[in-house]
């Protein structure tokens, strides 16, 4: 959908390219990166031709819904970009802390209507889908904590149920639901929410509830006070520690690229986590293997030299033509003599 109008593009690679450009709105992408990402098996000349044709298809599709393509597309000999004023992903990302308040958090999570880009199974789309879902879970947790603190039981129940309906069995939503029902004196609904949580975890995930969920149930059914939400700082520290532990174990196991859920976990840690040289090399190698954007992982490196070494290591593994083009494009974007020397 674009400004409320469906965009009809029969070519699947072109659909993927448009979706990718939308997620990178305001950040023009180099042509060789796009051709390598969406036509990795084509020769360089053919990939450039496919890219030009895809750009033509996008222009025609925008014109078909009455839009002036030049208002939204920016293209020159080096880059292609998309200009859009509003993306639901941006709204969700903008609520970057509890200071957004209840109204801000409700507005942010309210844009989430389901998984990002359903039906797209490109590696970069899977990673973005996981990242978007991680953002939702974090902000939903903040919202429910704020609603519980405000003793707004009705909206706590409503938003907890909405989170549960979106899937993935969020235990924090069930805990908030139990606490809100308990505060209203509805012990039968507390027990029902806990049983729903048990059944969902066992049927959909195949696990038992966490110690925190069991403790919440035991405390509430024993008639004690409402359990206060865990402080955000503890969750952030745990996320950073979990990322460090995951990467160290992955590096110990060998040279296989990190899987997409693992990369999504690193994404979720944000600036709180800065990888060392070995971790940077793993993240860059994994981004190249999965066809996702390399630059965000290079930006995490402690220095330009570390980023160049990570790319040099990937290049030494003699990748295919498409990956080599992406490595060269990443090197060209890096400043300094070290990158120029490798080029």
GROMACS .gro file of N, CA and C in nm, residues 1-7 18 22 61-62 65 67-68 71-73 82-87:
model
   69
    1UNK      N    1   0.084  -0.119   0.000
    1UNK     CA    2   0.000   0.000   0.000
    1UNK      C    3   0.088   0.125   0.000
    2UNK      N    4   0.044   0.228  -0.074
    2UNK     CA    5   0.118   0.354  -0.081
    2UNK      C    6   0.016   0.466  -0.076
    3UNK      N    7   0.020   0.545   0.035
    3UNK     CA    8  -0.081   0.650   0.054
    3UNK      C    9  -0.223   0.595   0.043
    4UNK      N   10  -0.243   0.474   0.095
    4UNK     CA   11  -0.375   0.413   0.094
    4UNK      C   12  -0.412   0.341  -0.033
    5UNK      N   13  -0.325   0.346  -0.133
    5UNK     CA   14  -0.353   0.282  -0.262
    5UNK      C   15  -0.264   0.159  -0.280
    6UNK      N   16  -0.322   0.047  -0.326
    6UNK     CA   17  -0.238  -0.071  -0.353
    6UNK      C   18  -0.152  -0.049  -0.477
    7UNK      N   19  -0.026  -0.089  -0.470
    7UNK     CA   20   0.065  -0.076  -0.583
    7UNK      C   21   0.075  -0.211  -0.653
   18UNK      N   22   1.130  -0.256  -0.391
   18UNK     CA   23   1.053  -0.141  -0.345
   18UNK      C   24   1.033  -0.146  -0.194
   22UNK      N   25   1.172   0.125   0.076
   22UNK     CA   26   1.081   0.191   0.171
   22UNK      C   27   1.137   0.183   0.313
   61UNK      N   28   0.427   0.187  -1.184
   61UNK     CA   29   0.328   0.150  -1.081
   61UNK      C   30   0.284   0.273  -1.002
   62UNK      N   31   0.378   0.362  -0.971
   62UNK     CA   32   0.342   0.485  -0.900
   62UNK      C   33   0.254   0.575  -0.986
   65UNK      N   34  -0.121   0.488  -0.995
   65UNK     CA   35  -0.210   0.528  -0.885
   65UNK      C   36  -0.216   0.680  -0.872
   67UNK      N   37   0.040   0.900  -0.873
   67UNK     CA   38   0.151   0.965  -0.803
   67UNK      C   39   0.257   1.009  -0.904
   68UNK      N   40   0.322   1.119  -0.874
   68UNK     CA   41   0.435   1.164  -0.956
   68UNK      C   42   0.559   1.092  -0.905
   71UNK      N   43   0.840   1.265  -0.729
   71UNK     CA   44   0.819   1.313  -0.592
   71UNK      C   45   0.868   1.212  -0.489
   72UNK      N   46   0.877   1.087  -0.528
   72UNK     CA   47   0.909   0.981  -0.432
   72UNK      C   48   1.040   0.909  -0.462
   73UNK      N   49   1.076   0.902  -0.587
   73UNK     CA   50   1.199   0.831  -0.624
   73UNK      C   51   1.311   0.930  -0.649
   82UNK      N   52   1.420   0.622  -0.195
   82UNK     CA   53   1.276   0.646  -0.190
   82UNK      C   54   1.249   0.751  -0.083
   83UNK      N   55   1.166   0.849  -0.116
   83UNK     CA   56   1.127   0.952  -0.021
   83UNK      C   57   0.981   0.929   0.020
   84UNK      N   58   0.959   0.899   0.146
   84UNK     CA   59   0.823   0.886   0.198
   84UNK      C   60   0.817   0.959   0.332
   85UNK      N   61   0.700   1.014   0.363
   85UNK     CA   62   0.686   1.095   0.484
   85UNK      C   63   0.649   1.013   0.607
   86UNK      N   64   0.593   0.893   0.589
   86UNK     CA   65   0.540   0.820   0.704
   86UNK      C   66   0.555   0.670   0.681
   87UNK      N   67   0.615   0.603   0.777
   87UNK     CA   68   0.623   0.457   0.778
   87UNK      C   69   0.587   0.408   0.917
   0.00000   0.00000   0.00000
